[in-house]
XYZ file of C-alpha atoms in Angstrom:
582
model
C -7.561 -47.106 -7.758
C -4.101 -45.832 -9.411
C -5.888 -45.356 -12.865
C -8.616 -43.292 -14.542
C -11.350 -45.482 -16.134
C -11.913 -45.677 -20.065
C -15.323 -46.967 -19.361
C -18.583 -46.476 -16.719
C -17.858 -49.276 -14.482
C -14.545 -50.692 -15.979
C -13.703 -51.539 -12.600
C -15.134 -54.466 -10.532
C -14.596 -55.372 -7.060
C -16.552 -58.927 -5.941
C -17.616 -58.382 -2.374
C -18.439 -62.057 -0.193
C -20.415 -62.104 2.445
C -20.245 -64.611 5.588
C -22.007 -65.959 8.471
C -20.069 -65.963 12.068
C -19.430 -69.491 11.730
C -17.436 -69.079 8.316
C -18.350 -71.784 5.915
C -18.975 -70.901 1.883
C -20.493 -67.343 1.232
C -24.204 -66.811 1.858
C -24.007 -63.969 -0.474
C -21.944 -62.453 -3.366
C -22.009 -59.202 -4.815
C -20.321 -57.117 -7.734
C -19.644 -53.742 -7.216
C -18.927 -51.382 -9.970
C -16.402 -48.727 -9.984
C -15.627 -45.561 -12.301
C -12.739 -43.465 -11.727
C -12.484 -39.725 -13.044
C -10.472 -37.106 -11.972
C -11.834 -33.559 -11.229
C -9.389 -30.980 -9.853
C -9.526 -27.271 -9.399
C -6.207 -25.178 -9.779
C -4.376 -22.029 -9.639
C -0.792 -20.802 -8.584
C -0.953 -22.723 -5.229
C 3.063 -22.508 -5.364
C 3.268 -18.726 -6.219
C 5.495 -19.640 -9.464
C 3.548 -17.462 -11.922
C 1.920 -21.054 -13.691
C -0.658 -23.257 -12.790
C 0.059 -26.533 -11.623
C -1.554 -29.303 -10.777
C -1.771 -29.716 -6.996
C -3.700 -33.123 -5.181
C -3.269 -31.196 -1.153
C -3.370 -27.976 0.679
C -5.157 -26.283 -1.773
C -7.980 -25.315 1.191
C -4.799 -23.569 3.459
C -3.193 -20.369 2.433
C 0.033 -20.130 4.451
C 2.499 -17.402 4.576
C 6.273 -17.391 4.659
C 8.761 -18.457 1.766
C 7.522 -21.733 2.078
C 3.649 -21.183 2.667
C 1.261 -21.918 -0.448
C -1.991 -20.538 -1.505
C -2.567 -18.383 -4.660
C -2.733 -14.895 -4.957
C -5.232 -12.548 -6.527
C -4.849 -8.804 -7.818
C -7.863 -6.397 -6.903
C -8.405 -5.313 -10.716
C -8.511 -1.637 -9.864
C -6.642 -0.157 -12.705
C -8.314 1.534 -16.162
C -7.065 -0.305 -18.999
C -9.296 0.742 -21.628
C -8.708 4.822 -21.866
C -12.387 5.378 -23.069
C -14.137 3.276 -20.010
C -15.088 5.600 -17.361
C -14.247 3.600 -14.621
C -12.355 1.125 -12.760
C -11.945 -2.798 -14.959
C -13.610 -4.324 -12.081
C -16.754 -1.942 -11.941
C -17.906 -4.363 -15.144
C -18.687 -8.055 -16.013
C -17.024 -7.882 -18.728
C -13.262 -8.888 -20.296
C -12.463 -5.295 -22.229
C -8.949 -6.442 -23.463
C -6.067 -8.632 -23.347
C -4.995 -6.429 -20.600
C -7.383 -6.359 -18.639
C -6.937 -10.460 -18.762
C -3.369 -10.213 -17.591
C -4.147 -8.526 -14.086
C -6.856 -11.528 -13.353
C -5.754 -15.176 -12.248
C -5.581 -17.889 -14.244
C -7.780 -20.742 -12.522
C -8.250 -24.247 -14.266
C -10.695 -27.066 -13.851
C -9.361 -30.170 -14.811
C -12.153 -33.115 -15.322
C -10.652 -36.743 -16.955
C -12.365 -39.993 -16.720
C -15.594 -41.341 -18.937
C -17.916 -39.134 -20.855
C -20.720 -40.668 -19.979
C -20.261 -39.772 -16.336
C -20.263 -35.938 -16.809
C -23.052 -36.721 -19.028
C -25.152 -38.000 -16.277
C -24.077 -35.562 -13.615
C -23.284 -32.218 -13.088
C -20.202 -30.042 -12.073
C -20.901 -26.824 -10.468
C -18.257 -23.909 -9.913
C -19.587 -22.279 -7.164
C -18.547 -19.224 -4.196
C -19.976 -18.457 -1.029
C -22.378 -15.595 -0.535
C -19.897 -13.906 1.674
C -16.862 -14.037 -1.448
C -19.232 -13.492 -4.022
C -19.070 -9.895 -3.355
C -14.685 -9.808 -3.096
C -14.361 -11.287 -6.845
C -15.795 -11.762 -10.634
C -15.007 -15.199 -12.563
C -14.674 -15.496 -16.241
C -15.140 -18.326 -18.267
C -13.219 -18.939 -21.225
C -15.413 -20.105 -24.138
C -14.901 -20.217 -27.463
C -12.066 -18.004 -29.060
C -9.297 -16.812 -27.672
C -11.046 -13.288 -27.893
C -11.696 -10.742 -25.024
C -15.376 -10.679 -25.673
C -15.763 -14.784 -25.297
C -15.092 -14.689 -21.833
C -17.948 -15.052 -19.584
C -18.851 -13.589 -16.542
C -20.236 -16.508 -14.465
C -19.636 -15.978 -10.908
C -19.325 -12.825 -8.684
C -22.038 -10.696 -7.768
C -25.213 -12.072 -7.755
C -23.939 -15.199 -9.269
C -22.930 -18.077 -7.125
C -22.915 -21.080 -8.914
C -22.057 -21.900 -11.980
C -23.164 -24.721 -14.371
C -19.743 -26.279 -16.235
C -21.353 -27.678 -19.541
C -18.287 -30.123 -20.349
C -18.061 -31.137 -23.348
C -16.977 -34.364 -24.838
C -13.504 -35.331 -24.601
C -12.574 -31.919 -23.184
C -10.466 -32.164 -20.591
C -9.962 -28.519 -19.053
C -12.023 -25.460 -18.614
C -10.060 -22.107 -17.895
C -11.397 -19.749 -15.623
C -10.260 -16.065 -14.988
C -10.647 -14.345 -11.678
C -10.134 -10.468 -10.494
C -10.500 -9.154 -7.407
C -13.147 -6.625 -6.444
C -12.082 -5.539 -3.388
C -8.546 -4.914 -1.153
C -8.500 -6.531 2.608
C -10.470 -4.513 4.880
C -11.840 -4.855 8.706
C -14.984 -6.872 7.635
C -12.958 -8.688 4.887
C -9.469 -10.952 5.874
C -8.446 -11.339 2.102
C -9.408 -14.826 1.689
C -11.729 -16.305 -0.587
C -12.525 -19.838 -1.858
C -13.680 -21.333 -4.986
C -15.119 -24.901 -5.107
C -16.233 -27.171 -7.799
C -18.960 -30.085 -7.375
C -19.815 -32.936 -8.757
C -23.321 -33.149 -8.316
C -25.802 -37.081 -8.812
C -28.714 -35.981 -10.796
C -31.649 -38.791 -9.545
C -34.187 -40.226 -12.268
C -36.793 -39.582 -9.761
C -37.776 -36.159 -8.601
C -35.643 -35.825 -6.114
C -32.940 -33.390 -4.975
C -29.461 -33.005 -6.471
C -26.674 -34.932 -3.990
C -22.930 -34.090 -4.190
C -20.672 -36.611 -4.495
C -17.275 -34.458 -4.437
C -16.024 -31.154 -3.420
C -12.315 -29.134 -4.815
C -11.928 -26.484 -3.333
C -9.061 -23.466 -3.934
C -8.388 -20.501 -1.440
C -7.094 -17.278 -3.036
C -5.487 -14.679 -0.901
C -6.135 -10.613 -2.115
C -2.866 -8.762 -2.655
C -2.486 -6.047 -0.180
C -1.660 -2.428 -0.717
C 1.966 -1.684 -0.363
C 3.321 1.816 0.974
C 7.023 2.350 -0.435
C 9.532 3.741 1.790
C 12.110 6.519 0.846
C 14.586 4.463 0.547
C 13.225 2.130 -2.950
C 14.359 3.743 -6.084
C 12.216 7.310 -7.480
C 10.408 6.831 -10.222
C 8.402 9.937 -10.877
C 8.018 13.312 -8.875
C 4.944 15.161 -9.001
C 4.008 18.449 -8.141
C 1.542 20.721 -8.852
C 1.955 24.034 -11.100
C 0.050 27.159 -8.934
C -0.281 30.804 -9.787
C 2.752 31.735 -7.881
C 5.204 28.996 -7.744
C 7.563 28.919 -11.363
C 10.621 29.209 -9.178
C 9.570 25.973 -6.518
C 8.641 23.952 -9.695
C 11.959 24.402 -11.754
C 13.851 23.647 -8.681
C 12.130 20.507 -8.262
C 11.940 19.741 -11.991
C 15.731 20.278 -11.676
C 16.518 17.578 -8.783
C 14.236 14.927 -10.523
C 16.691 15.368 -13.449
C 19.627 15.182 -11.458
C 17.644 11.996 -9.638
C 17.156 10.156 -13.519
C 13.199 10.511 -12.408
C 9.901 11.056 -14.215
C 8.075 14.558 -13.916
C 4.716 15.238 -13.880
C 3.104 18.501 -13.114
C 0.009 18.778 -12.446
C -1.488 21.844 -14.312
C -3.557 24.620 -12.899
C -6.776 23.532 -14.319
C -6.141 20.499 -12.901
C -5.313 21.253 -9.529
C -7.593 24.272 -9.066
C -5.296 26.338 -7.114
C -4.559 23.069 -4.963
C -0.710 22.554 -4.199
C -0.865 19.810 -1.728
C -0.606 16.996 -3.626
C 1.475 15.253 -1.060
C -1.993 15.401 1.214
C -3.956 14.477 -1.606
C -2.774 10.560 -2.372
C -0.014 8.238 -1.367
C 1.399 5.298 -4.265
C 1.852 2.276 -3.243
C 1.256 -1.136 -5.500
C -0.257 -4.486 -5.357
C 1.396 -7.981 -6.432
C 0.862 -11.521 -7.411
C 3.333 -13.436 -9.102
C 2.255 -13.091 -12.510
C 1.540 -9.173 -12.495
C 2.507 -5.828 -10.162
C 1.419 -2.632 -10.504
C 0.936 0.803 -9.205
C -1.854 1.761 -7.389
C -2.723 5.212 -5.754
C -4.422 5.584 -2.334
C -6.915 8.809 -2.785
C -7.378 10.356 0.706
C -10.709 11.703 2.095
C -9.090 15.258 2.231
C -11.175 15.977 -0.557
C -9.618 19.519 -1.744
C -9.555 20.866 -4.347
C -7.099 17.903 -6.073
C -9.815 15.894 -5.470
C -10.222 14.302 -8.608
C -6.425 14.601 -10.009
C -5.898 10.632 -8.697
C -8.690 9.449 -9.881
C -9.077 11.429 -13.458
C -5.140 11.601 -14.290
C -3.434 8.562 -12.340
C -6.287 6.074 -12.596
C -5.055 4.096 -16.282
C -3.245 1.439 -17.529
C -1.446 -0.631 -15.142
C -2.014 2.213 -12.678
C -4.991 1.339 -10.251
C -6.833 3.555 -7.502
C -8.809 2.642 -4.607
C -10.236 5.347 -1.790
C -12.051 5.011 1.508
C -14.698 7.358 2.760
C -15.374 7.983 6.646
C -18.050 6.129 7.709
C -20.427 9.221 10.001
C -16.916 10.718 10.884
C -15.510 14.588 10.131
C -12.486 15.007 8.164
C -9.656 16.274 10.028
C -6.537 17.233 8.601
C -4.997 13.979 10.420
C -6.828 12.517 7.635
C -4.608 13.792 4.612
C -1.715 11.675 3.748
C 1.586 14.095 4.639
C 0.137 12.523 7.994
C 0.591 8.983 6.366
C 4.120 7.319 5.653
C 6.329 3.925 5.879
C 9.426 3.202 7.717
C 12.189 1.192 5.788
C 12.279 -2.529 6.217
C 13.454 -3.615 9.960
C 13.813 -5.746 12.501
C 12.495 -5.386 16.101
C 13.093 -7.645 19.068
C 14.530 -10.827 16.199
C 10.662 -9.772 14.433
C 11.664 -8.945 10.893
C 8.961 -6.030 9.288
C 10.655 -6.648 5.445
C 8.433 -4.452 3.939
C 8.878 -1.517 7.077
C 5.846 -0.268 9.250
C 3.161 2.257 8.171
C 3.487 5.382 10.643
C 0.409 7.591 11.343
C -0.373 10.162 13.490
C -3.218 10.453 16.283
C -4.095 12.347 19.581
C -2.796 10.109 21.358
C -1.703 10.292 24.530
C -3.907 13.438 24.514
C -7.748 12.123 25.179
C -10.153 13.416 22.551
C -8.558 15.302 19.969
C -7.898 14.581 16.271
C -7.891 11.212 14.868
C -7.474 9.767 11.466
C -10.366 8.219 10.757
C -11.670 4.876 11.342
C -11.992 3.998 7.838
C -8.768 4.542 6.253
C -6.989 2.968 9.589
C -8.772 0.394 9.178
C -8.168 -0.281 6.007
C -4.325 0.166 6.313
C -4.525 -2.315 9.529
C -6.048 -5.015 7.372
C -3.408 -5.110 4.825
C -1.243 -7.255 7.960
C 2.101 -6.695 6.072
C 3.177 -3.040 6.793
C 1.201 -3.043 10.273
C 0.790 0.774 11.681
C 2.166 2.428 14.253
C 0.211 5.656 15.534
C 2.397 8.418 16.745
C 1.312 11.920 18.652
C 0.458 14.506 16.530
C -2.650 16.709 17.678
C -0.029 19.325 19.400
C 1.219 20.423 15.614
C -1.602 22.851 13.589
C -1.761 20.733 10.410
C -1.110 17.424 12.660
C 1.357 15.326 10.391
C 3.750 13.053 10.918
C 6.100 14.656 7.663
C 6.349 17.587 10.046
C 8.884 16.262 12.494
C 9.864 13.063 10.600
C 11.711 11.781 7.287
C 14.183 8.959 6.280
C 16.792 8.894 4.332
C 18.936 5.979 2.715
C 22.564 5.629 4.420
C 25.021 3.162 5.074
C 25.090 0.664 7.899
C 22.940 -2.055 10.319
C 19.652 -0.457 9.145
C 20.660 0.893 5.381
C 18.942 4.024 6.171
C 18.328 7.372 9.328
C 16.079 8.665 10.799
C 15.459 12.196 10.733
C 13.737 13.938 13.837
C 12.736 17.715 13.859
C 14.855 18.877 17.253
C 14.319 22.409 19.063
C 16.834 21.093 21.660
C 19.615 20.563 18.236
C 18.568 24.307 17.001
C 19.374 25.829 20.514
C 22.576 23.965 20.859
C 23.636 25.189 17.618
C 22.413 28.616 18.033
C 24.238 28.619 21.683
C 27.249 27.508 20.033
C 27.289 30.022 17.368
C 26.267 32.968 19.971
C 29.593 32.127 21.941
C 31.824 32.392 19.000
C 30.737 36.024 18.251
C 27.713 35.836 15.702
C 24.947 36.594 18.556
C 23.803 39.349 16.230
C 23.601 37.211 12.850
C 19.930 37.581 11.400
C 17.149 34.667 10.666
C 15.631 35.904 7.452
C 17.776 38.528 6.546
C 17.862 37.731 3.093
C 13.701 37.878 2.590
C 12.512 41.475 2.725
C 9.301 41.747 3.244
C 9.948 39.544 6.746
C 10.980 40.701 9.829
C 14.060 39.602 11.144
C 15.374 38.271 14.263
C 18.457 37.809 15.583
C 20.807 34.670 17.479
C 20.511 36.731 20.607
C 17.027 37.612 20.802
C 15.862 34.009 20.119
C 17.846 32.785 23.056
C 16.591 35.514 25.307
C 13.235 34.752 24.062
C 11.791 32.582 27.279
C 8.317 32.495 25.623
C 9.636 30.662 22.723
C 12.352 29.051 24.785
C 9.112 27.375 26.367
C 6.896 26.277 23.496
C 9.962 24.637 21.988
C 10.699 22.412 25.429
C 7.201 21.781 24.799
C 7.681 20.947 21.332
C 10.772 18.722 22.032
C 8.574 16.127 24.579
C 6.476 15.752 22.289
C 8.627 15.006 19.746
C 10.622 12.986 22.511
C 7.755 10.787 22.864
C 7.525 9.598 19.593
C 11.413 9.260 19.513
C 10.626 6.411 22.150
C 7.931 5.480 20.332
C 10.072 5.223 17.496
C 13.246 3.397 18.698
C 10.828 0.681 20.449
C 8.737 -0.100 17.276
C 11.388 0.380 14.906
C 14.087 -1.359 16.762
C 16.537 1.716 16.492
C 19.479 2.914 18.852
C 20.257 6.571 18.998
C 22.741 6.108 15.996
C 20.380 5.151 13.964
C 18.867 9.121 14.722
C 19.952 12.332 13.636
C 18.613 15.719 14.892
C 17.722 18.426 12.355
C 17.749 21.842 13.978
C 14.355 23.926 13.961
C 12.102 25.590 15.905
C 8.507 26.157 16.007
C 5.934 28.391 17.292
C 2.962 27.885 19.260
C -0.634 29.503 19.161
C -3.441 28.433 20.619
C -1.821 25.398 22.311
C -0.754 24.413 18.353
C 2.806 23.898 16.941
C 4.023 24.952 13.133
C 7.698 25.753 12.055
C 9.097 29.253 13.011
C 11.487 28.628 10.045
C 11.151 26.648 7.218
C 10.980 22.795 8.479
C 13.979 21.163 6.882
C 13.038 17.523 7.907
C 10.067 18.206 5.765
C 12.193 17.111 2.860
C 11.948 15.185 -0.539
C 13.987 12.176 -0.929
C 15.172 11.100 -4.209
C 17.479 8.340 -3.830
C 20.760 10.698 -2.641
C 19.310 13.721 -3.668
C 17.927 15.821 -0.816
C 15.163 18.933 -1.368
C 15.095 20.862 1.388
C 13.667 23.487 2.561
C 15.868 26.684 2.541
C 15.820 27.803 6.268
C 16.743 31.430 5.505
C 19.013 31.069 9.010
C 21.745 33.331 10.578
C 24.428 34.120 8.090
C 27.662 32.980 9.790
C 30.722 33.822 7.025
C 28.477 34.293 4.499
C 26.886 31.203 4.666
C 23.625 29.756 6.406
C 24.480 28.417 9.659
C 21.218 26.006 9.757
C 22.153 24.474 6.498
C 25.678 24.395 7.097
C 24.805 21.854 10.198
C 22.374 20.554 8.228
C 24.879 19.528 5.246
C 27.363 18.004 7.893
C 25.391 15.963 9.314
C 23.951 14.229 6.071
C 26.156 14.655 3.350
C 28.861 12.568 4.976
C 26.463 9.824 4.135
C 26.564 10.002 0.742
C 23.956 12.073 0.566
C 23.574 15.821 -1.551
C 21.607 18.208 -0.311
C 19.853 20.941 -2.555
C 17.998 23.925 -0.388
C 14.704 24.739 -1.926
C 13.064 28.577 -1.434
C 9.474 27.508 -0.369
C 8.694 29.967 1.865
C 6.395 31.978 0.609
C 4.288 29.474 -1.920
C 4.569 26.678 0.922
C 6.129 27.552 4.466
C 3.874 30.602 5.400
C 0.862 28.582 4.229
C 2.352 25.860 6.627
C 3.381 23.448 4.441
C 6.879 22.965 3.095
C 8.621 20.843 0.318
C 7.502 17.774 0.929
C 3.623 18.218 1.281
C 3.948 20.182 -2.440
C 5.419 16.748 -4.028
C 5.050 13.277 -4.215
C 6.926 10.363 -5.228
C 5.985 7.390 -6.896
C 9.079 4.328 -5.992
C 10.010 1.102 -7.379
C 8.869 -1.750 -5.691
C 10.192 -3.805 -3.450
C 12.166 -7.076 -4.349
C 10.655 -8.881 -1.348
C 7.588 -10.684 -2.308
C 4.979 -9.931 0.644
C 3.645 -13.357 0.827
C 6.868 -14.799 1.890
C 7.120 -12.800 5.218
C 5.530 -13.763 8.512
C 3.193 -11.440 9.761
C-alpha cells in the first residue's frame, strides 16, 4: 500500500478462490485493509535533529558512516539548589536540564478510529530500564509538564493519542556510563497492541524499535587546548601557587584554587580527579572522574565541580583496598595515534599495575573496568609497583611538538642524568653541587654521585624498569625512538621502592607551550643549572618555553612534584568518538 488510509477499511482487496481443475470461483471474499503509520525516532544520523528513518534503526554502527543515536548520561547539577546529580530524580527541573536529554519522537498517522480501538505502548526492557529515564511531553511547553514514564520501575508506557495528533515527543537521559556489566546500548520500542472484545489477552500487531548508544567518558590528552588550572591553596605553599597562577596567565587559562577549607590540608588534587567529557551531537560537556583515593579532597569534585554543564561520576572498589595505584597521577591519555595502520583518534588511556611483578599493587577492578568499557580510549597498563607512590606521571609526560605524531614523549632517564653528569665531570665541574642553593639540604657533589655504586645500582635498576615500559610504549603507541626524549633524573631506592633523588622534571604541567617544571636545584655549571640547561635544549627547540617551578619543599620531599599539585581541565576534541572504529 503506497498511501495512509483516511478511513477504517478504505482499502479492499477481493480474494477468489479455485478448485484444481480451474473453472469459475467456488468462493469470493473481501478483505479489508487500513493503513497507518507508526514510527519511533531519534538522531539515527548523528546530525543534531530528528529525522524520520523507515531502516536500521535496531543497529548502532560505528565509523563516519555508522548510524544509531546517541545519549548523554545526565550527570551534571543544573539546578544550584538540588543536592544532587539531574538524573538522581524523575523529574524535568529546567530547560537545561532538557537540553542534555535526547529528543525521541513517536510518529502515529492513519485513522482515528484505529488508535481508538487499540493501544500503543512505549516500552524498555528490564535490563535498560535501569541505564535511562523517559519523559513525556504533555501539555505546555513547561519543565514541570514533562512526565516521567519509563525508567526505573517503569517499563511500559501507555501513549493516550489523541485525536488528530500526529506526534508525541519523548525525552530521554542517561542514568548510567558503559561499564563491564553494561555495553552502552539500550533500546526503546513502541507497540501497537489488538485489544479483543472478549476477555482475552492483548496481541501485538507491530513493533519500532530505536537503539541508543551511551556517550563514553573521554580523557583529554596534553596536547588539546588548557582551559582551566587548578590547584589547591595549603598552609605553606604562596610561592608554588603564584608561580602557577602566573603560567596559566601567560597560557590565556582559567584559575581556580581550591581554598584551605576546602581542601583540608589536601594538595593533591592531581590524585584526587581527572576531567574528561561526554558527547552527543546536540550537547558536550565536562565531566570529572572522582577517584577512590578518598583524601582529604574528597568531596572538592563532587561539592565544587559538580554544576551546570559540569557532570561527575565515581566508582567505588568492589571488596578491594585502595592502593595508591588507585589515585589518578597514576591515570593519563596518550595523544591521538596510529599503531600497526590501527588509528586510536582519541589516544590510549595509560595506567599503571604490578605487572610483570606477580602480586603487588593494582588499580582496582572497578575503575579499570570502567575505563575498559568506554572502547574508545582502550588502556594500556604499564609497570609501576617498583616506584613508592606507583604512578605513571612519575616517569612519563607529553608534550605538543612538531612532526609525524604532533607531539613527544617524555621518559624519566637515570642512564640521560649519568651521561650528562659524566660529560660535565670531564670538562672540569666534578665538584659542582646538587642543592647548593637550598640550605637546610645537604649537598652532594658531580663526583660523589658518580662514585656512588649504591646509587649507581638502584638507578640501572630504575632504568629497566623504565626500559620496559619504553617497549611497552613504542609497541602500543606506534612510536620510533624520535618520537622519545630522555629527561635526566635520578632516583633513590628504599625498601626495594623508587622516588626522585631530585626534583622529577618529567613530572611537569603542560599548558599548551608553556612548560612547569620542577626546579631540579642541579650542579651549577657557569652559574647556571646544568639539569635545566639540558633540559631547556632539548625542548625548547620545539617551540616549547619552559618555566622551573621551586616545589621542593611543599611537593618534592612529600614525593610529589608539580604535576600531582595541579590539574587541567582541556578543550575537547574535534573528532567525534562515534565516527572511529574501535
Amino acid at each position: 500500500m503506497k498511501a495512509l488510509s483516511d478511513a477504517v477499511n478504505d482499502n479492499k482487496v477481493r480474494i477468489s478462490y479455485y478448485g484444481q481443475d480451474g473453472g469459475p470461483p467456488m468462493h469470493r471474499a473481501m478483505l479489508c485493509l487500513t493503513c497507518v503509520d507508526i514510527s519511533l525516532d531519534a538522531d539515527t544520523t548523528r546530525s543534531g535533529a530528528v529525522k524520520r528513518k523507515t531502516a536500521d534503526k535496531r543497529e548502532w554502527t560505528w565509523g563516519p558512516d555508522g548510524e544509531g543515536a546517541i545519549l548523554l548520561v545526565n550527570c551534571d547539577r543544573d539546578d544550584p539548589k538540588s543536592s544532587d546529580m539531574d538524573n538522581m530524580d524523575f523529574c524535568v527541573r529546567s530547560y537545561a536540564d532538557l537540553r542534555d536529554m535526547s529528543c525521541m519522537i513517536l510518529r502515529t498517522q492513519g485513522p482515528d478510529a484505529i488508535f481508538d480501538d487499540h493501544k500503543l505502548v512505549l516500552h524498555v526492557s528490564v535490563s535498560d530500564a535501569d541505564k535511562v529515564g523517559v519523559f513525556h511531553a504533555r501539555g505546555d511547553d513547561v519543565p514541570h509538564q514533562y512526565e516521567h514514564v519509563l525508567g526505573s520501575d517503569e517499563l511500559s508506557y501507555i501513549v493516550d493519542r489523541s485525536s488528530g495528533q500526529e506526534e508525541d515527543t519523548f525525552y530521554v537521559e542517561g542514568l548510567a556510563f558503559p561499564d563491564a556489566d553494561f555495553s552502552g546500548l539500550v533500546s526503546f520500542h513502541v507497540t501497537l497492541l489488538d485489544v479483543p472484545v472478549e476477555n482475552l489477552p492483548e496481541t501485538p500487531i507491530f513493533t519500532d524499535t530505536v537503539v541508543f548508544h551511551m556517550a563514553p567518558w573521554i580523557m583529554t590528552p596534553n596536547t588539546q587546548r588548557p582551559l582551566e588550572v587548578f590547584v589547591c591553596s595549603v598552609s605553606d605553599n604562596a610561592d608554588f601557587v603564584e608561580a602557577v597562577s602566573e603560567l596559566a596567565r601567560k597560557a590565556h587559562c582559567k584559575l581556580t584554587i581550591c581554598p584551605e577549607a576546602e581542601n583540608r590540608n589536601d594538595r593533591w588534587i592531581q590524585d584526587e580527579m581527572e576531567f574528561g567529557y561526554v558527547q552527543a551531537p546536540h550537547k558536550t560537556f565536562p565531566v570529572v572522574f572522582d577517584s577512590p583515593r578518598d583524601g582529604k579532597l574528597q568531596d572538592f569534585p563532587f561539592k565544587s565541580i559538580l554544576g551546570p554543564d559540569f557532570g561527575y561520576v565515581t566508582r567505588e572498589p568492589y571488596n578491594e583496598t585502595v592502593s595508591s595505584l588507585d589515585s589518578f597521577g597514576n591515570l593519563e591519555v596518550s595523544p591521538p595515534v596510529t599503531v600497526k595502520g590501527k588509528e586510536y583518534p582519541l589516544g590510549r588511556i595509560l595506567i599503571g599495575s604490578s605487572f610483570p611483578r606477580v602480586g603487588g599493587r593494582r588499580m582496582t577492578k572497578a575503575v579499570r573496568d570502567f575505563l575498559c568499557a568506554q572502547k574508545v580510549q582502550p588502556p594500556i597498563e604499564l609497570y609501576v609497583d617498583w616506584l613508592c607512590v606507583g604512578h605513571v606521571d612519575e616517569f612519563l609526560n607529553f608534550v605538543p611538538a612538531p612532526g609525524r605524531q604532533g607531539f613527544r614523549l617524555l621518559l624519566a632517564s637515570p642512564g640521560a642524568c649519568y651521561r650528562l653528569f659524566r660529560e660535565k665531570q670531564e670538562e672540569g665541574y666534578g665538584e659542582a653541587r646538587l642543592f647548593e642553593e637550598l640550605e637546610t639540604v645537604t649537598t652532594t657533589t658531580i663526583d660523589e654521585i658518580l662514585a656512588n655504586e649504591t646509587l649507581r645500582r638502584e638507578n640501572d635498576y630504575v632504568q629497566s624498569c623504565i626500559d620496559w615500559n619504553r617497549d611497552i610504549l613504542k609497541q602500543e603507541l606506534g612510536l620510533s625512538e624520535k618520537d622519545i626524549i630522555d629527561l635526566p633524573q635520578l632516583f633513590t631506592v628504599i625498601d626495594k621502592e623508587a622516588s626522585a633523588f631530585f626534583p622529577d622534571m618529567v613530572n611537569m604541567i603542560v599548558l599548551g607551550k608553556h612548560l612547569g617544571i620542577p626546579k631540579p636545584f642541579g650542579p651549577m655549571v657557569d652559574g647556571r643549572c646544568c639539569l635545566e640547561e639540558n633540559v631547556r635544549s632539548l625542548l625548547e627547540p620545539l617551540g616549547l618555553t619552559c618555566t622551573f617551578i621551586n616545589d621542593f619543599f611543599t611537593y618534592h620531599t612529600l614525593l610529589g612534584e608539580v604535576h600531582c599539585g595541579t590539574n587541567v581541565r582541556r578543550k575537547p576534541f574535534s573528532f567525534k568518538w562515534w565516527n572511529m572504529i574501535p
